[in-house]
């Protein structure tokens, strides 16, 4: 007898309806006029909700917001969201209610929309892990794996607290690295712009004056004048060339892992910033591994997420190789020995942690140590860079000024 297989149609889950902000005016049970704001999918639901609260709605109006593109969700937003959710759940607030409070209270409308979307998914029966996985750009595998471990073990509020601490620590160290890199880069950029303005607009004025002298210019002045002429005559090609270089480097960075590794190795080998980058990568590695291991995530699975959290291509590749070694039965300390990236102190702390069964605590201490080291290094670097930048700017601008006044000094001496 022939059997027929009936294919089941996949039941599509309805998409969460978009919510809008409404401003309302009404009267309470005593007839007093009151007003406020509410977020809902339509005006009728707002009116119904107000009536349930004993408010007679007079006017409900959708708020129209004019914006130039949606604001982005930053890693700082995710860190704050993690802490708020952890605090509320530890206080006994149910998950759906906590998400509703955090979402409606957020200043970033894009973040607000995402949190309320997660809340709608959970109300529809989806787990928090699966709801977060729908937003992979904001919630990486590490975040989702920790939440999943918390849901499975029934200790979600504890794991959310660990995630919040982890996010706050990593965000803090990112800000310190940016502080070390952005300040000198910004000041030097301003110096280059000022130098370009002098060469394009100021030097030509002096050049006309020098021509009226009819005397031979000093070699230094001639060099500056020639540089000014070159920039004025070829500024279009210079701008196009710089734009082309930026586009090429950007594309190579996105598409070529080998190029990213070369740049990363160069930064790690840099004389001033290199040690800070090393310490930052070690701090992230230790903090992430400690958090994952304490959550009960198996080491092999944990290292897969840790590789992407180090903030370094070189360290990320090393962690992936360590993962392969550990999957064959090696200890974490022995796997670290093969990479030659980790200091002796880190390997010894890991060895002690493995022997005593307190690996997460030992790695947390390593993370604390290197986070403090990064903090101190950034402060020292800032103190060192200030006079160095002043010397560079003084040499650039002062050199141009001296070059322009040298012929005038010589003319005065001749007279």
PDB file of C-alpha atoms in Angstrom, residues 75-233:
ATOM      1  CA  UNK A  75      28.177  48.978  23.164  1.00  0.00           C
ATOM      2  CA  UNK A  76      27.618  51.425  26.029  1.00  0.00           C
ATOM      3  CA  UNK A  77      23.851  51.089  25.527  1.00  0.00           C
ATOM      4  CA  UNK A  78      24.156  47.297  25.766  1.00  0.00           C
ATOM      5  CA  UNK A  79      26.262  47.591  28.949  1.00  0.00           C
ATOM      6  CA  UNK A  80      23.655  49.858  30.599  1.00  0.00           C
ATOM      7  CA  UNK A  81      20.826  47.559  29.447  1.00  0.00           C
ATOM      8  CA  UNK A  82      22.608  44.546  30.992  1.00  0.00           C
ATOM      9  CA  UNK A  83      23.058  46.312  34.334  1.00  0.00           C
ATOM     10  CA  UNK A  84      19.462  47.601  34.469  1.00  0.00           C
ATOM     11  CA  UNK A  85      18.007  44.191  33.610  1.00  0.00           C
ATOM     12  CA  UNK A  86      20.278  42.442  36.141  1.00  0.00           C
ATOM     13  CA  UNK A  87      19.343  44.913  38.913  1.00  0.00           C
ATOM     14  CA  UNK A  88      15.596  44.564  38.300  1.00  0.00           C
ATOM     15  CA  UNK A  89      15.640  40.777  38.132  1.00  0.00           C
ATOM     16  CA  UNK A  90      17.706  40.560  41.331  1.00  0.00           C
ATOM     17  CA  UNK A  91      15.059  42.772  42.948  1.00  0.00           C
ATOM     18  CA  UNK A  92      12.406  40.207  41.960  1.00  0.00           C
ATOM     19  CA  UNK A  93      10.852  42.067  39.007  1.00  0.00           C
ATOM     20  CA  UNK A  94       9.564  39.572  36.380  1.00  0.00           C
ATOM     21  CA  UNK A  95      11.526  39.473  33.128  1.00  0.00           C
ATOM     22  CA  UNK A  96       8.736  40.810  30.868  1.00  0.00           C
ATOM     23  CA  UNK A  97       7.966  43.666  33.244  1.00  0.00           C
ATOM     24  CA  UNK A  98      11.675  44.462  33.615  1.00  0.00           C
ATOM     25  CA  UNK A  99      12.094  44.646  29.834  1.00  0.00           C
ATOM     26  CA  UNK A 100       9.023  46.894  29.594  1.00  0.00           C
ATOM     27  CA  UNK A 101      10.408  49.303  32.217  1.00  0.00           C
ATOM     28  CA  UNK A 102      13.918  49.382  30.720  1.00  0.00           C
ATOM     29  CA  UNK A 103      12.637  49.717  27.152  1.00  0.00           C
ATOM     30  CA  UNK A 104      10.157  52.544  27.773  1.00  0.00           C
ATOM     31  CA  UNK A 105      12.685  54.421  29.887  1.00  0.00           C
ATOM     32  CA  UNK A 106      15.519  54.363  27.354  1.00  0.00           C
ATOM     33  CA  UNK A 107      16.544  57.622  25.650  1.00  0.00           C
ATOM     34  CA  UNK A 108      17.721  55.958  22.429  1.00  0.00           C
ATOM     35  CA  UNK A 109      14.596  55.231  20.296  1.00  0.00           C
ATOM     36  CA  UNK A 110      16.403  52.486  18.329  1.00  0.00           C
ATOM     37  CA  UNK A 111      17.408  50.761  21.565  1.00  0.00           C
ATOM     38  CA  UNK A 112      13.883  51.246  22.918  1.00  0.00           C
ATOM     39  CA  UNK A 113      12.384  49.633  19.817  1.00  0.00           C
ATOM     40  CA  UNK A 114      14.757  46.653  20.074  1.00  0.00           C
ATOM     41  CA  UNK A 115      14.065  46.033  23.788  1.00  0.00           C
ATOM     42  CA  UNK A 116      10.298  46.182  23.272  1.00  0.00           C
ATOM     43  CA  UNK A 117      10.681  43.797  20.323  1.00  0.00           C
ATOM     44  CA  UNK A 118      12.529  41.348  22.623  1.00  0.00           C
ATOM     45  CA  UNK A 119       9.747  41.757  25.189  1.00  0.00           C
ATOM     46  CA  UNK A 120       7.097  40.945  22.527  1.00  0.00           C
ATOM     47  CA  UNK A 121       9.007  37.806  21.494  1.00  0.00           C
ATOM     48  CA  UNK A 122       9.171  36.603  25.108  1.00  0.00           C
ATOM     49  CA  UNK A 123       5.449  37.271  25.605  1.00  0.00           C
ATOM     50  CA  UNK A 124       4.896  35.065  22.529  1.00  0.00           C
ATOM     51  CA  UNK A 125       6.686  32.145  24.212  1.00  0.00           C
ATOM     52  CA  UNK A 126      10.260  32.645  22.964  1.00  0.00           C
ATOM     53  CA  UNK A 127      13.114  32.211  25.441  1.00  0.00           C
ATOM     54  CA  UNK A 128      15.281  35.231  26.258  1.00  0.00           C
ATOM     55  CA  UNK A 129      18.266  33.565  24.535  1.00  0.00           C
ATOM     56  CA  UNK A 130      16.413  33.073  21.248  1.00  0.00           C
ATOM     57  CA  UNK A 131      14.935  36.569  21.442  1.00  0.00           C
ATOM     58  CA  UNK A 132      18.444  38.023  21.835  1.00  0.00           C
ATOM     59  CA  UNK A 133      19.835  35.890  19.000  1.00  0.00           C
ATOM     60  CA  UNK A 134      17.525  37.766  16.606  1.00  0.00           C
ATOM     61  CA  UNK A 135      19.790  40.781  17.146  1.00  0.00           C
ATOM     62  CA  UNK A 136      23.294  39.347  16.484  1.00  0.00           C
ATOM     63  CA  UNK A 137      24.935  42.729  15.909  1.00  0.00           C
ATOM     64  CA  UNK A 138      24.055  43.934  19.402  1.00  0.00           C
ATOM     65  CA  UNK A 139      24.190  40.583  21.252  1.00  0.00           C
ATOM     66  CA  UNK A 140      27.157  38.426  20.245  1.00  0.00           C
ATOM     67  CA  UNK A 141      27.574  34.680  20.840  1.00  0.00           C
ATOM     68  CA  UNK A 142      29.284  35.300  24.165  1.00  0.00           C
ATOM     69  CA  UNK A 143      26.331  37.314  25.512  1.00  0.00           C
ATOM     70  CA  UNK A 144      23.763  34.789  24.243  1.00  0.00           C
ATOM     71  CA  UNK A 145      25.733  31.764  25.529  1.00  0.00           C
ATOM     72  CA  UNK A 146      25.898  33.243  29.026  1.00  0.00           C
ATOM     73  CA  UNK A 147      22.172  34.033  29.027  1.00  0.00           C
ATOM     74  CA  UNK A 148      21.441  30.490  27.794  1.00  0.00           C
ATOM     75  CA  UNK A 149      23.564  29.025  30.604  1.00  0.00           C
ATOM     76  CA  UNK A 150      21.647  31.148  33.120  1.00  0.00           C
ATOM     77  CA  UNK A 151      18.254  30.077  31.764  1.00  0.00           C
ATOM     78  CA  UNK A 152      19.182  26.395  31.781  1.00  0.00           C
ATOM     79  CA  UNK A 153      20.583  26.516  35.337  1.00  0.00           C
ATOM     80  CA  UNK A 154      17.742  28.668  36.683  1.00  0.00           C
ATOM     81  CA  UNK A 155      20.115  31.440  37.768  1.00  0.00           C
ATOM     82  CA  UNK A 156      19.402  34.009  35.054  1.00  0.00           C
ATOM     83  CA  UNK A 157      19.593  37.010  37.408  1.00  0.00           C
ATOM     84  CA  UNK A 158      23.050  35.915  38.633  1.00  0.00           C
ATOM     85  CA  UNK A 159      24.344  35.440  35.090  1.00  0.00           C
ATOM     86  CA  UNK A 160      22.875  38.782  34.007  1.00  0.00           C
ATOM     87  CA  UNK A 161      24.780  40.395  36.878  1.00  0.00           C
ATOM     88  CA  UNK A 162      28.002  38.724  35.662  1.00  0.00           C
ATOM     89  CA  UNK A 163      27.302  39.873  32.098  1.00  0.00           C
ATOM     90  CA  UNK A 164      26.692  43.436  33.313  1.00  0.00           C
ATOM     91  CA  UNK A 165      29.981  43.452  35.239  1.00  0.00           C
ATOM     92  CA  UNK A 166      31.811  41.991  32.251  1.00  0.00           C
ATOM     93  CA  UNK A 167      30.317  44.555  29.850  1.00  0.00           C
ATOM     94  CA  UNK A 168      31.152  47.436  32.200  1.00  0.00           C
ATOM     95  CA  UNK A 169      34.761  46.277  32.597  1.00  0.00           C
ATOM     96  CA  UNK A 170      35.324  45.745  28.855  1.00  0.00           C
ATOM     97  CA  UNK A 171      33.640  49.050  28.004  1.00  0.00           C
ATOM     98  CA  UNK A 172      35.876  50.815  30.539  1.00  0.00           C
ATOM     99  CA  UNK A 173      39.037  49.358  29.029  1.00  0.00           C
ATOM    100  CA  UNK A 174      37.887  50.288  25.489  1.00  0.00           C
ATOM    101  CA  UNK A 175      37.401  53.896  26.596  1.00  0.00           C
ATOM    102  CA  UNK A 176      40.901  53.965  28.081  1.00  0.00           C
ATOM    103  CA  UNK A 177      42.433  52.676  24.847  1.00  0.00           C
ATOM    104  CA  UNK A 178      40.456  55.225  22.811  1.00  0.00           C
ATOM    105  CA  UNK A 179      41.598  57.948  25.183  1.00  0.00           C
ATOM    106  CA  UNK A 180      45.221  56.945  24.586  1.00  0.00           C
ATOM    107  CA  UNK A 181      44.822  56.952  20.793  1.00  0.00           C
ATOM    108  CA  UNK A 182      42.320  59.717  20.038  1.00  0.00           C
ATOM    109  CA  UNK A 183      43.948  62.608  21.933  1.00  0.00           C
ATOM    110  CA  UNK A 184      47.324  62.605  20.131  1.00  0.00           C
ATOM    111  CA  UNK A 185      45.656  61.782  16.797  1.00  0.00           C
ATOM    112  CA  UNK A 186      43.229  64.713  17.144  1.00  0.00           C
ATOM    113  CA  UNK A 187      45.947  67.205  18.131  1.00  0.00           C
ATOM    114  CA  UNK A 188      48.264  66.080  15.325  1.00  0.00           C
ATOM    115  CA  UNK A 189      45.389  66.310  12.821  1.00  0.00           C
ATOM    116  CA  UNK A 190      44.750  69.899  13.884  1.00  0.00           C
ATOM    117  CA  UNK A 191      48.493  70.608  13.512  1.00  0.00           C
ATOM    118  CA  UNK A 192      48.524  69.175   9.972  1.00  0.00           C
ATOM    119  CA  UNK A 193      45.421  71.222   9.018  1.00  0.00           C
ATOM    120  CA  UNK A 194      46.993  74.426  10.385  1.00  0.00           C
ATOM    121  CA  UNK A 195      50.218  73.662   8.484  1.00  0.00           C
ATOM    122  CA  UNK A 196      48.248  73.109   5.266  1.00  0.00           C
ATOM    123  CA  UNK A 197      46.406  76.433   5.727  1.00  0.00           C
ATOM    124  CA  UNK A 198      49.704  78.277   6.207  1.00  0.00           C
ATOM    125  CA  UNK A 199      51.213  76.638   3.117  1.00  0.00           C
ATOM    126  CA  UNK A 200      48.167  77.337   0.921  1.00  0.00           C
ATOM    127  CA  UNK A 201      47.134  80.836   2.052  1.00  0.00           C
ATOM    128  CA  UNK A 202      49.957  82.479   4.032  1.00  0.00           C
ATOM    129  CA  UNK A 203      53.113  81.423   2.168  1.00  0.00           C
ATOM    130  CA  UNK A 204      51.905  82.808  -1.235  1.00  0.00           C
ATOM    131  CA  UNK A 205      51.588  86.286   0.328  1.00  0.00           C
ATOM    132  CA  UNK A 206      55.198  86.123   1.513  1.00  0.00           C
ATOM    133  CA  UNK A 207      56.253  84.674  -1.842  1.00  0.00           C
ATOM    134  CA  UNK A 208      55.006  87.813  -3.659  1.00  0.00           C
ATOM    135  CA  UNK A 209      56.835  89.955  -1.129  1.00  0.00           C
ATOM    136  CA  UNK A 210      60.096  88.002  -1.621  1.00  0.00           C
ATOM    137  CA  UNK A 211      59.862  88.373  -5.414  1.00  0.00           C
ATOM    138  CA  UNK A 212      59.737  92.151  -5.008  1.00  0.00           C
ATOM    139  CA  UNK A 213      63.075  91.991  -3.116  1.00  0.00           C
ATOM    140  CA  UNK A 214      64.853  90.458  -6.095  1.00  0.00           C
ATOM    141  CA  UNK A 215      67.342  88.783  -3.734  1.00  0.00           C
ATOM    142  CA  UNK A 216      68.180  85.071  -3.521  1.00  0.00           C
ATOM    143  CA  UNK A 217      66.134  83.255  -0.879  1.00  0.00           C
ATOM    144  CA  UNK A 218      67.661  81.017   1.815  1.00  0.00           C
ATOM    145  CA  UNK A 219      67.533  77.259   1.066  1.00  0.00           C
ATOM    146  CA  UNK A 220      65.032  76.588   3.879  1.00  0.00           C
ATOM    147  CA  UNK A 221      62.666  79.295   2.583  1.00  0.00           C
ATOM    148  CA  UNK A 222      62.996  78.031  -0.997  1.00  0.00           C
ATOM    149  CA  UNK A 223      62.026  74.524   0.193  1.00  0.00           C
ATOM    150  CA  UNK A 224      58.884  75.826   1.962  1.00  0.00           C
ATOM    151  CA  UNK A 225      57.895  77.953  -1.052  1.00  0.00           C
ATOM    152  CA  UNK A 226      58.338  74.951  -3.398  1.00  0.00           C
ATOM    153  CA  UNK A 227      56.234  72.819  -1.057  1.00  0.00           C
ATOM    154  CA  UNK A 228      53.515  75.503  -1.056  1.00  0.00           C
ATOM    155  CA  UNK A 229      53.508  75.658  -4.873  1.00  0.00           C
ATOM    156  CA  UNK A 230      53.296  71.865  -5.144  1.00  0.00           C
ATOM    157  CA  UNK A 231      50.291  71.677  -2.791  1.00  0.00           C
ATOM    158  CA  UNK A 232      48.491  74.562  -4.560  1.00  0.00           C
ATOM    159  CA  UNK A 233      49.073  73.088  -8.008  1.00  0.00           C
TER     160      UNK A 233
END
